Short mmCIF file of C-alpha atoms in Angstrom, two decimals:
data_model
loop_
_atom_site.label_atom_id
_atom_site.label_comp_id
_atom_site.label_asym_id
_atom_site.label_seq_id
_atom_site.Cartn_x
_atom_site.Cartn_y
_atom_site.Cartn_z
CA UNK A 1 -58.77 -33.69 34.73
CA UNK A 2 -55.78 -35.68 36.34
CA UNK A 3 -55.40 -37.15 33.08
CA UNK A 4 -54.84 -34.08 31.29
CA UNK A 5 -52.52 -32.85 33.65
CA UNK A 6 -50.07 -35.73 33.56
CA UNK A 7 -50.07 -35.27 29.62
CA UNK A 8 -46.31 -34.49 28.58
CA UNK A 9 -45.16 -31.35 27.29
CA UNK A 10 -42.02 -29.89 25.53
CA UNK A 11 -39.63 -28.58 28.29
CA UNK A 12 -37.63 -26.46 25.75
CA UNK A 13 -38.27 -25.08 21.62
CA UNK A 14 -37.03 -27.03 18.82
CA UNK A 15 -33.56 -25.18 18.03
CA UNK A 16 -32.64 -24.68 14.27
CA UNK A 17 -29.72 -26.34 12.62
CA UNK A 18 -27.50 -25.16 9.99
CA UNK A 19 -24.71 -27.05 8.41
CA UNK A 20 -22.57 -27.00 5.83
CA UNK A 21 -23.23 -29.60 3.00
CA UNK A 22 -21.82 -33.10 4.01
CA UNK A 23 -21.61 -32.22 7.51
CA UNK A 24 -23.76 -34.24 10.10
CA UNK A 25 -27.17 -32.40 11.72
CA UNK A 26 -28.78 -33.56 15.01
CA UNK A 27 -32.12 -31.98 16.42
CA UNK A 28 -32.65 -32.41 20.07
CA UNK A 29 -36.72 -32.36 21.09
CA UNK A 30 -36.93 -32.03 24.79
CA UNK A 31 -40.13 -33.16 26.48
CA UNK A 32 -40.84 -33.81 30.17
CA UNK A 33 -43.54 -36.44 31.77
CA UNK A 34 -43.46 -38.67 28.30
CA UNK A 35 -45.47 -41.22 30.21
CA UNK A 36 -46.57 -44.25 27.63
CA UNK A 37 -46.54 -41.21 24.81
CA UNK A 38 -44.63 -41.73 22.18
CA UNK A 39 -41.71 -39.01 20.22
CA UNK A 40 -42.19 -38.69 16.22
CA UNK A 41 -40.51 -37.26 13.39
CA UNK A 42 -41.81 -35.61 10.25
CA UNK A 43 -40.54 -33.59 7.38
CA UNK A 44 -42.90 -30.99 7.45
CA UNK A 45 -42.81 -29.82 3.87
CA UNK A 46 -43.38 -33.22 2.55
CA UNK A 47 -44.78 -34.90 5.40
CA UNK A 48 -42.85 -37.84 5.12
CA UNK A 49 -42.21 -39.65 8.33
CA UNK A 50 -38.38 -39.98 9.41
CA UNK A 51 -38.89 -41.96 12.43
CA UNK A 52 -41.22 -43.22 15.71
CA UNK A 53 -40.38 -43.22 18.86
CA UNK A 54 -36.81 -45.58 18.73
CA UNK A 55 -37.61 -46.64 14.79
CA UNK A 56 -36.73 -45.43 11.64
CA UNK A 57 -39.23 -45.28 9.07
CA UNK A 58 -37.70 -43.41 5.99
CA UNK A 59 -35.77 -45.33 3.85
CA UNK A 60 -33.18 -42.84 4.42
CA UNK A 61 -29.53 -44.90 5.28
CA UNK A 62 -28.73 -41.56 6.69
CA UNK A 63 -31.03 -40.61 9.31
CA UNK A 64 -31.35 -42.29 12.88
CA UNK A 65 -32.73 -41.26 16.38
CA UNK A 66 -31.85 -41.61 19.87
CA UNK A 67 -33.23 -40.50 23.13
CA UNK A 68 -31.42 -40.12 26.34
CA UNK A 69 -32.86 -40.72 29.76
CA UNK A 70 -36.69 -40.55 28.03
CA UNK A 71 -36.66 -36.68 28.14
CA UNK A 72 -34.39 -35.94 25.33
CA UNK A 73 -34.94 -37.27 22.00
CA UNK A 74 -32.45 -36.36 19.41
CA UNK A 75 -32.93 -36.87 14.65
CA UNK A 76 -29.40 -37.44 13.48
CA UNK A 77 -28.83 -36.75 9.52
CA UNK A 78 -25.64 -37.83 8.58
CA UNK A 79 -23.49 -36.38 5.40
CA UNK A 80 -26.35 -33.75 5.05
CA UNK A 81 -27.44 -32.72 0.75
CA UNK A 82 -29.02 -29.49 -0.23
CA UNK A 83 -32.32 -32.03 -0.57
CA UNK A 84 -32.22 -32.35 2.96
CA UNK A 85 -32.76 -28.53 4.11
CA UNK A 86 -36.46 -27.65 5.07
CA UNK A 87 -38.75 -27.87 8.54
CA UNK A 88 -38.69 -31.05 10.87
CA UNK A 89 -41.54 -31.50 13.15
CA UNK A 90 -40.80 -33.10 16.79
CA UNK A 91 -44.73 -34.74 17.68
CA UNK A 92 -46.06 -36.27 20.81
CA UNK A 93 -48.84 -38.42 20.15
CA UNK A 94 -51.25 -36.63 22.72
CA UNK A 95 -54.62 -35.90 21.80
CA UNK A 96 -54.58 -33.39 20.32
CA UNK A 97 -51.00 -33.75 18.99
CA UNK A 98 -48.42 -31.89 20.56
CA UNK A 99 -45.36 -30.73 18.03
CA UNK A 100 -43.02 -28.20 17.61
CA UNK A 101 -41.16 -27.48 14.05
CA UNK A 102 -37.09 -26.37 13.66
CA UNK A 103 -35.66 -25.62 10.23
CA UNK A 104 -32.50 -27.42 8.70
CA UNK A 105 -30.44 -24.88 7.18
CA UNK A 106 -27.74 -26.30 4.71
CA UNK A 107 -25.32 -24.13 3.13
CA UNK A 108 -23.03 -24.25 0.02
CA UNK A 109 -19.48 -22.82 -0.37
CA UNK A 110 -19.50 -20.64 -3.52
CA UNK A 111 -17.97 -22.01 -6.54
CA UNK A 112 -17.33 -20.56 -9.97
CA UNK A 113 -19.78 -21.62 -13.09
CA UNK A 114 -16.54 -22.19 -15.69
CA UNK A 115 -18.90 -22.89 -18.37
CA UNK A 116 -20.74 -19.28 -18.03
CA UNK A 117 -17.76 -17.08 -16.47
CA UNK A 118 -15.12 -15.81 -19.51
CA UNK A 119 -11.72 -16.64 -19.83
CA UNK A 120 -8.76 -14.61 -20.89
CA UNK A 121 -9.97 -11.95 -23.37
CA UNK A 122 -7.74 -9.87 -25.50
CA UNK A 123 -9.00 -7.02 -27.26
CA UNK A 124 -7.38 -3.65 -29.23
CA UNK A 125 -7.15 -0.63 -27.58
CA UNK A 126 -9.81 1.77 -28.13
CA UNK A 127 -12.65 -1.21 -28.03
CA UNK A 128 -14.54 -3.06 -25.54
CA UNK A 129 -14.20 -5.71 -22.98
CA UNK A 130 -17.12 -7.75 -21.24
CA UNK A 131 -16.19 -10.11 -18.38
CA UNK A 132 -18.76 -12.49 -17.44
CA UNK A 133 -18.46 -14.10 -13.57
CA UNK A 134 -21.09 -16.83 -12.50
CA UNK A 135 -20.87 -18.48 -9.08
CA UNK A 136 -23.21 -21.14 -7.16
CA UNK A 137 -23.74 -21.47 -3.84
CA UNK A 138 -26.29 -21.31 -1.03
CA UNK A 139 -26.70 -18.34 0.11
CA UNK A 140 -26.49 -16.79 -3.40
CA UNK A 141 -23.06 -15.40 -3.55
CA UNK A 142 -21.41 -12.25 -4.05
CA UNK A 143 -19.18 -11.32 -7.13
CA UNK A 144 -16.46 -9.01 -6.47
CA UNK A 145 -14.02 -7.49 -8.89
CA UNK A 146 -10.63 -6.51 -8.05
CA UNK A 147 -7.00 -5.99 -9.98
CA UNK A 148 -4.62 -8.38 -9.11
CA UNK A 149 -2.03 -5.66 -8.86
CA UNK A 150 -4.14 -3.52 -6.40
CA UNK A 151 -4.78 -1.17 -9.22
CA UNK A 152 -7.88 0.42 -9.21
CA UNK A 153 -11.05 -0.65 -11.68
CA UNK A 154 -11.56 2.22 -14.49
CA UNK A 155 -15.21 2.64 -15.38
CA UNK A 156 -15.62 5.28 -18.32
CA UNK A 157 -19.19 6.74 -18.87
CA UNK A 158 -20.92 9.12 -21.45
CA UNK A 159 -21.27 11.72 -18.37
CA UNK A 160 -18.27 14.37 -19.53
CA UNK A 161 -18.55 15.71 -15.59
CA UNK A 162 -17.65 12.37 -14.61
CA UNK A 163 -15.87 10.61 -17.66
CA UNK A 164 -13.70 8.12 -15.38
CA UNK A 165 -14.53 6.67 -12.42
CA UNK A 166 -11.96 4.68 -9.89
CA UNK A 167 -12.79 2.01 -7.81
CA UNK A 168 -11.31 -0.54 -5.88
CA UNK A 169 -13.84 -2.95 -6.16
CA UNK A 170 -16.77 -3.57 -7.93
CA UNK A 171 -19.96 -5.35 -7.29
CA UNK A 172 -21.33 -7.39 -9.74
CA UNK A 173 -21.65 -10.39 -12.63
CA UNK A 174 -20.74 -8.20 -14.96
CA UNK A 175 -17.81 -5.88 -15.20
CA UNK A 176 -17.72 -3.80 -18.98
CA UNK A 177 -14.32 -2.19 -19.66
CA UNK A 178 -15.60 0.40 -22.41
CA UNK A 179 -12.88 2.47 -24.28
CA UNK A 180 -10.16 -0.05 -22.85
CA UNK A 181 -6.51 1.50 -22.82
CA UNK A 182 -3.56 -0.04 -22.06
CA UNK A 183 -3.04 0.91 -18.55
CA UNK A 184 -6.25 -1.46 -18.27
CA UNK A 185 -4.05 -4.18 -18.62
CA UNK A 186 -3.46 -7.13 -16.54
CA UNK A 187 -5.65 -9.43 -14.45
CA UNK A 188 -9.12 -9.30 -12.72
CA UNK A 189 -10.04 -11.41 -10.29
CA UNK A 190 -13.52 -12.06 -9.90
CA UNK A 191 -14.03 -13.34 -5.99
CA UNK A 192 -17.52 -15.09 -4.71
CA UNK A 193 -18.56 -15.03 -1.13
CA UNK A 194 -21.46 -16.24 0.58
CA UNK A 195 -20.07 -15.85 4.12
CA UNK A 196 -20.04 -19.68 4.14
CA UNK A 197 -16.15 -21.06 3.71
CA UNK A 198 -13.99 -20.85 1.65
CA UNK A 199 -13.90 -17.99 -0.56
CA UNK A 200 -13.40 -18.61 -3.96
CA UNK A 201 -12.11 -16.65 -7.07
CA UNK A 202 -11.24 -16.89 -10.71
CA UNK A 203 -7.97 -15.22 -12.59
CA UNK A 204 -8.88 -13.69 -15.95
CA UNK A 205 -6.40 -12.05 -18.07
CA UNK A 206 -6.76 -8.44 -20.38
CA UNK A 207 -4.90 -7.93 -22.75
CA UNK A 208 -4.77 -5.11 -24.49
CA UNK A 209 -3.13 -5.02 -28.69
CA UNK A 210 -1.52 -2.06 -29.95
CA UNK A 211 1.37 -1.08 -32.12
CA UNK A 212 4.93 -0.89 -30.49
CA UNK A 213 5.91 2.90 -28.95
CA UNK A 214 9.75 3.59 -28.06
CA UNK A 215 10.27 6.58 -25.86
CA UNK A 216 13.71 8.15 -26.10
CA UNK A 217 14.55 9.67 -22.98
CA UNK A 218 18.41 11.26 -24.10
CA UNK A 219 18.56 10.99 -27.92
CA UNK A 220 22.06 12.74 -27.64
CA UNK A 221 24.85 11.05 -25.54
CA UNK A 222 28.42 12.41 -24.45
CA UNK A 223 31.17 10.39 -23.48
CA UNK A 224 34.90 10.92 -22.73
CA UNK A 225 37.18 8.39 -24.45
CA UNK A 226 37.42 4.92 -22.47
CA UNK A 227 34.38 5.64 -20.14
CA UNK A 228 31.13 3.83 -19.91
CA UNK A 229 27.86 5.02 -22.30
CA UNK A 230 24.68 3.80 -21.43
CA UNK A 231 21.91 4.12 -24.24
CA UNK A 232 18.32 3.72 -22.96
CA UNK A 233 14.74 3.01 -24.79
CA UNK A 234 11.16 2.79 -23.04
CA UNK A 235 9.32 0.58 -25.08
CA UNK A 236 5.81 -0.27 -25.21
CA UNK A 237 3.98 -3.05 -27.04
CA UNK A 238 1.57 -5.76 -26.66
CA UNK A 239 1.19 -8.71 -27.79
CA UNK A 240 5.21 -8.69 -26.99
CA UNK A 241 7.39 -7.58 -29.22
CA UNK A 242 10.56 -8.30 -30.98
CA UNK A 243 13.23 -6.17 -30.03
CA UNK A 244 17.43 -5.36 -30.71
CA UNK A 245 19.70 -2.92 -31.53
CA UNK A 246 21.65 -1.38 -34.41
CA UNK A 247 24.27 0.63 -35.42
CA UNK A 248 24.01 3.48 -38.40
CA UNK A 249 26.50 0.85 -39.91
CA UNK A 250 23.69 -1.73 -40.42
CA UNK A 251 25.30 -3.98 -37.55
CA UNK A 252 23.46 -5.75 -35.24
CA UNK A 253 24.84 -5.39 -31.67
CA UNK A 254 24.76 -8.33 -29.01
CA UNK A 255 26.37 -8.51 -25.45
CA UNK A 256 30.33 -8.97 -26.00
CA UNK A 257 33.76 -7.24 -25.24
CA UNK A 258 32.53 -3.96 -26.52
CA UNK A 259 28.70 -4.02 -25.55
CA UNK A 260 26.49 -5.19 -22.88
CA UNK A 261 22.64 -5.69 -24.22
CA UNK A 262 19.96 -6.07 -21.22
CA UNK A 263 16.33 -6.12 -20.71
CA UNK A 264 13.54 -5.35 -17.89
CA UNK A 265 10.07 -5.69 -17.71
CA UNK A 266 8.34 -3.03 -15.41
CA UNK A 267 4.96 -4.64 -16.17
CA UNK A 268 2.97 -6.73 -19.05
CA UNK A 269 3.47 -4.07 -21.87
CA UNK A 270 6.71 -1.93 -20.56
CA UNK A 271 10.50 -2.84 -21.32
CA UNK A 272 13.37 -1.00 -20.89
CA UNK A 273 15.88 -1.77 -23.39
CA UNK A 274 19.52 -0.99 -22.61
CA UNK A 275 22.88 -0.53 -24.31
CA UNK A 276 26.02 -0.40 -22.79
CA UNK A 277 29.25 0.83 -24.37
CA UNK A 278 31.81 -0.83 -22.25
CA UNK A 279 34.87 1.55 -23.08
CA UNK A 280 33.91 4.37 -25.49
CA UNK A 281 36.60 4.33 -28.41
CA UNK A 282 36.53 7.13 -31.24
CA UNK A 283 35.07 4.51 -34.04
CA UNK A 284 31.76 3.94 -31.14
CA UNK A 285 30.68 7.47 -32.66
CA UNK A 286 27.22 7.55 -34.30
CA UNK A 287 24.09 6.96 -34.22
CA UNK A 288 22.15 3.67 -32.77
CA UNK A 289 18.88 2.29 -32.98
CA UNK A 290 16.58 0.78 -31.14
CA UNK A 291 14.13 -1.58 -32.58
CA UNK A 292 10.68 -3.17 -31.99
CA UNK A 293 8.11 -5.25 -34.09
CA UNK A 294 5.28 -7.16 -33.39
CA UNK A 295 2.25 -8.15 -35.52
CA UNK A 296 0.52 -4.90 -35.38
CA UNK A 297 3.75 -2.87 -36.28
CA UNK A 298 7.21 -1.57 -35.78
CA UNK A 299 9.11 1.25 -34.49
CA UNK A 300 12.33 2.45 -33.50
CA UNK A 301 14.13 5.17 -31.45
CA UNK A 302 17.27 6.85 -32.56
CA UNK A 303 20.09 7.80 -30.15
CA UNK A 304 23.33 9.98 -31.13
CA UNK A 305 26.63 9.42 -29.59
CA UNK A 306 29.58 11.45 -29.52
CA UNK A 307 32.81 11.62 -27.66
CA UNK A 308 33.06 14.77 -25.27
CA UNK A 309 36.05 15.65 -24.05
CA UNK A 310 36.97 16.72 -20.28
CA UNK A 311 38.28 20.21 -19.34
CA UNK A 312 41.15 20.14 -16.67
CA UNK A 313 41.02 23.31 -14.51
CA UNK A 314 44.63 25.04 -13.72
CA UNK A 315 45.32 25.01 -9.95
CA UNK A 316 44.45 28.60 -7.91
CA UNK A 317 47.52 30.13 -7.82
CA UNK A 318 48.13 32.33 -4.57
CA UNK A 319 50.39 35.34 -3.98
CA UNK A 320 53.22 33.05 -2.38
CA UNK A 321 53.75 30.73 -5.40
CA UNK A 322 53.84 33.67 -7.80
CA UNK A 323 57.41 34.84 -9.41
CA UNK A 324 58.69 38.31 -10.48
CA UNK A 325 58.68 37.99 -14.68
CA UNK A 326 62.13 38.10 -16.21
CA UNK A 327 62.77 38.92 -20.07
CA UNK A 328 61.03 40.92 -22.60
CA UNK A 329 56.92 40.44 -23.23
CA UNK A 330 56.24 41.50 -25.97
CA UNK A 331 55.97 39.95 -29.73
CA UNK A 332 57.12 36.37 -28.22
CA UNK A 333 53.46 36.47 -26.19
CA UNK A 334 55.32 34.37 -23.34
CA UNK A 335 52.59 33.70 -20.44
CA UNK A 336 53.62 33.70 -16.81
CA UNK A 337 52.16 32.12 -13.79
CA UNK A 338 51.59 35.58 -12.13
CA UNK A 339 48.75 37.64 -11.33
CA UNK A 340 48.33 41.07 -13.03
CA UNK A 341 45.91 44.07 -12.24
CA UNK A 342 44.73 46.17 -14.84
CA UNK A 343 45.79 49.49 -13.29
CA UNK A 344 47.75 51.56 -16.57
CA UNK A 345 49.52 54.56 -15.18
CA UNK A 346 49.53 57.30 -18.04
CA UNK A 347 52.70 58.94 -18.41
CA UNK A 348 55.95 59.10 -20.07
CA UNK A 349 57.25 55.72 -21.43
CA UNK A 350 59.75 54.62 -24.42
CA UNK A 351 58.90 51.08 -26.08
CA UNK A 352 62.74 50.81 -26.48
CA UNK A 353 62.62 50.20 -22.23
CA UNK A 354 61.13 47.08 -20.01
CA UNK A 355 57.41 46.47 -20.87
CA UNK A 356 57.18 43.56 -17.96
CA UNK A 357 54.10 44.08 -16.79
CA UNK A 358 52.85 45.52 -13.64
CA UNK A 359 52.87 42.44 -10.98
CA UNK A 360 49.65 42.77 -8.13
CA UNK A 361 51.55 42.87 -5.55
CA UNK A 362 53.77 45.46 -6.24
CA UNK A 363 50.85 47.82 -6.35
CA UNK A 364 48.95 46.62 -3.36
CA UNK A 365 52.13 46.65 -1.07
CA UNK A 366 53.00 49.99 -2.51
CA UNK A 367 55.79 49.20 -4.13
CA UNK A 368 56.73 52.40 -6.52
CA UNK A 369 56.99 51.17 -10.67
CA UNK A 370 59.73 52.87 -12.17
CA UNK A 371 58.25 55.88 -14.07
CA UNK A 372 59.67 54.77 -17.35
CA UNK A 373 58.93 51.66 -16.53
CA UNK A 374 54.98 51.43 -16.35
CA UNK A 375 53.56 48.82 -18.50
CA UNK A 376 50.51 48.42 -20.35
CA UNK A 377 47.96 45.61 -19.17
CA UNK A 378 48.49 43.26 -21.13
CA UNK A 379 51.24 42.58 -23.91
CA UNK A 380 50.50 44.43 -27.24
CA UNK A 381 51.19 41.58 -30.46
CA UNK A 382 52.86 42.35 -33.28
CA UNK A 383 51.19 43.72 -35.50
CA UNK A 384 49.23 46.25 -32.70
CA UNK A 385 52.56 47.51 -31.82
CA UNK A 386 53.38 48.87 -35.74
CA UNK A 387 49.76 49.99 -35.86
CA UNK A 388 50.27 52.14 -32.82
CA UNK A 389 53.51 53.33 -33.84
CA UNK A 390 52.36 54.25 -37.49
CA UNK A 391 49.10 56.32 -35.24
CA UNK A 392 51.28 58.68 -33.30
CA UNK A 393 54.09 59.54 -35.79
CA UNK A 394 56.44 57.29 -33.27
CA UNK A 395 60.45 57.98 -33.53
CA UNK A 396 62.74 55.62 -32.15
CA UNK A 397 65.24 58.78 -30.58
CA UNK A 398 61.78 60.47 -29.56
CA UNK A 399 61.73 60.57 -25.75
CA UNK A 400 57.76 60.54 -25.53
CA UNK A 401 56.15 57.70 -24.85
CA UNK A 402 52.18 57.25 -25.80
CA UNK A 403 49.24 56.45 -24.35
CA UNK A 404 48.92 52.48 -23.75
CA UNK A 405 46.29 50.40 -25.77
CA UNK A 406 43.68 51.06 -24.10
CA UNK A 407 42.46 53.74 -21.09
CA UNK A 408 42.54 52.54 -17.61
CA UNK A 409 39.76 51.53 -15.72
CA UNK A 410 39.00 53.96 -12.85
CA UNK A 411 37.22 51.83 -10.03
CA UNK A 412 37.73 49.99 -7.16
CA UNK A 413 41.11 48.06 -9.14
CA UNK A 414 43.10 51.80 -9.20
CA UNK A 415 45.24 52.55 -6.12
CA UNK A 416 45.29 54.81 -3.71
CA UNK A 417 48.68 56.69 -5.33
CA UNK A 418 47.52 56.29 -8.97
CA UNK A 419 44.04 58.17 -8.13
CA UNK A 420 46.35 61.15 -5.95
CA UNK A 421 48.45 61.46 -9.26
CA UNK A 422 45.56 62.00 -11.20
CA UNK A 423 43.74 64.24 -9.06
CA UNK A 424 46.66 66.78 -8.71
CA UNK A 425 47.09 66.69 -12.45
CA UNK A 426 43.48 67.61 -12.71
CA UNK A 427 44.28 70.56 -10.79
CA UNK A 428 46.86 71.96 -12.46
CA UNK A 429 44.75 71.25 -15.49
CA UNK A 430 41.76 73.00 -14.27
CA UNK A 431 44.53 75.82 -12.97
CA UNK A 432 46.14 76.80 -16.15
CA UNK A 433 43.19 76.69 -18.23
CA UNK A 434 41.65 79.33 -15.66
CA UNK A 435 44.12 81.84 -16.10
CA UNK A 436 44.31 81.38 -19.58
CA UNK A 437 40.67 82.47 -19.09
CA UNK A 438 41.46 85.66 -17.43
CA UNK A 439 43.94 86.33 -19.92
CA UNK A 440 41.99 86.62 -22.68
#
């Protein structure tokens, strides 16, 4: 009974180990009261024997033992392989045997299977792309696809309440672009992770074929003589195209004294194409072309150019700056800088006397026009005058004037004396046709 209590025991379980591959893993097997017992290790899942007590016996250059103060005895694997990872038993030699088991864990960054993962694919628009990622690793990894350009993934299905759906990310070997358009262009990157360091991922490249497009966005350009025209085409196409300018004239323009000739790319497919007339001259009128071929097709856009000239505005004149009119208005059609109403007075007038015409401000500061004065609104030509004359019968000694051109408007432009003039004439209208009234 004495005997089987001094028997030794394990002070403390057998603690798991996992390691990277080609790292170094130690077990430590804890046992208290060893006594003349002896410490052993076995690979459980093959039972072969690693090592007894302080000796080795695999043939193993990597694996040793030590033991510190006879409690703690410790398996050392150096540089651990994948061939390695499985359950090590920690025995006593009691009777019966005493052991306890810990596992060897031994992971495996991912890496990417090149040989069954695709590599750039190009395909025409309208069809369908596949893209294949394999990665190893232990745990199994993860695939992952993203766009490079933070884009999101496009999946199209047959559902037509769902036709597209966006993602960020998707999960998977496998990633099928069906009914690939262009905006599906670019690169994937297809990203394995096993949580075990480092991450890897592999680049592959869509391209998507189609004939060249140029957009137009002004197909009809002004410009005043020696200013700057810019001309400007959107152009599509993949694979890349061929691009240039041209002039109606059959000439092929390049960057020089007259024209500056520019590209940028806004992504793998877009261009903007621009032409820049440094100094627009009369003989830069036309038309111009831009141009595009690759080896699906060609295209071009067509912009017309024209010189447009600027319209100076005359300076607001004010009351101060104006000037009374001297000399005769009339046939000569001379044009003053003053400012006329369009009040016309009826009355009495002889086309032999002053037809100057009727200034704003001498109305509006109540300034009295000379009866046989009053002007017309504007000055009759020529050939209005005769045609007036010849319509009233007019004699040069006849002291009756006529009507002007045309009536007066009565508003808010007539003044306060031209609308009391016409409202006491309206009386004595209204008056004598009355009594002729009564008379009869």
């Amino acid at each position: 009974m004495s005997l089987a209590l001094g028997q030794p025991n394990f002070a403390a379980p057998l603690v798991n180990v996992s390691v990277p591959v080609g790292r170094d893993a130690t077990f430590s097997c804890i046992v208290k009261d060893l006594g003349g017992y002896r410490v052993g290790w076995v690979k459980a899942d093959t039972k072969a024997i690693q090592a007894i007590h302080r000796h080795v016996i695999t043939h193993n250059s990597r694996v040793s033992v030590s033991h510190s103060d006879h409690n703690t005895w410790m398996l050392h694997i150096k540089g651990v392989q994948e061939e390695d990872r499985g359950p090590y038993m920690c025995q006593i030699n009691t009777d019966p045997m005493r052991s306890q088991i810990g596992f060897l864990e031994v992971t495996v960054p991912p890496t990417i299977d090149d040989k069954r993962s695709s590599t750039d694919v190009m395909v025409p628009e309208g069809s369908t792309a596949a893209l294949f990622c394999r990665a190893k690793g232990y745990p199994r990894p993860k695939i992952i696809w993203t766009r490079e350009d933070q884009k999101p993934i496009v999946l199209r299905t047959s559902d037509p309440q769902m036709p597209k759906i966006r993602k960020q990310s998707y999960e998977g070997e496998v990633l099928n672009l069906t009914q690939i358009t262009r905006s599906d262009m670019g690169p994937y990157l297809c990203i394995a992770n096993n949580s075990v360091p480092p991450i890897v991922s592999k680049r592959i490249m869509v391209e998507v074929h189609f004939r060249p497009v140029i957009h137009v966005p002004n197909q009809l350009i002004g410009a005043p003589l020696g200013t700057e025209a810019r001309l400007e085409c959107n152009l599509e196409a993949s694979p890349k195209s061929i691009q240039y300018w041209t002039r109606d004239t059959g000439e092929m323009l390049i960057s020089n004294d007259e024209y500056n000739v520019h590209e940028s790319h806004s992504n793998y497919y877009m261009t903007k194409m621009t032409l820049i007339i440094k100094r627009f001259q009369p003989h830069n009128e036309g038309i111009f072309f831009c141009i595009a071929k690759n080896s699906l097709g060609e295209t071009e856009g067509k912009i017309k150019v024209y010189e447009f000239e600027l319209k100076t505005e005359s300076p607001a004149v004010t009351e101060e700056e104006t000037s009374p009119f001297d000399g005769h208005l009339g046939r000569d059609g001379d044009v003053t800088s003053d400012i006329y109403t369009n009040e016309i007075p009826y009355g009495h007038r002889s086309y032999e006397e002053n037809t100057s015409p009727t200034r704003y401000g001498d109305i509006t500061r109540g300034h009295q026009v000379p009866y046989n004065n009053r002007p017309n609104h504007r000055t009759p030509s020529h050939t209005s005058l005769e045609r007036n004359k010849n319509h009233h019968d007019y004699n040069p000694g006849d002291d009756w004037g006529r009507p002007p051109t045309r009536p007066p408007r009565w508003g808010l432009d007539q003044s306060a004396t031209s609308r009391r003039i016409v409202g006491e004439r309206s009386l004595v209208t209204f008056l004598c046709l009355l009594g002729l009234f009564w008379a009869l």
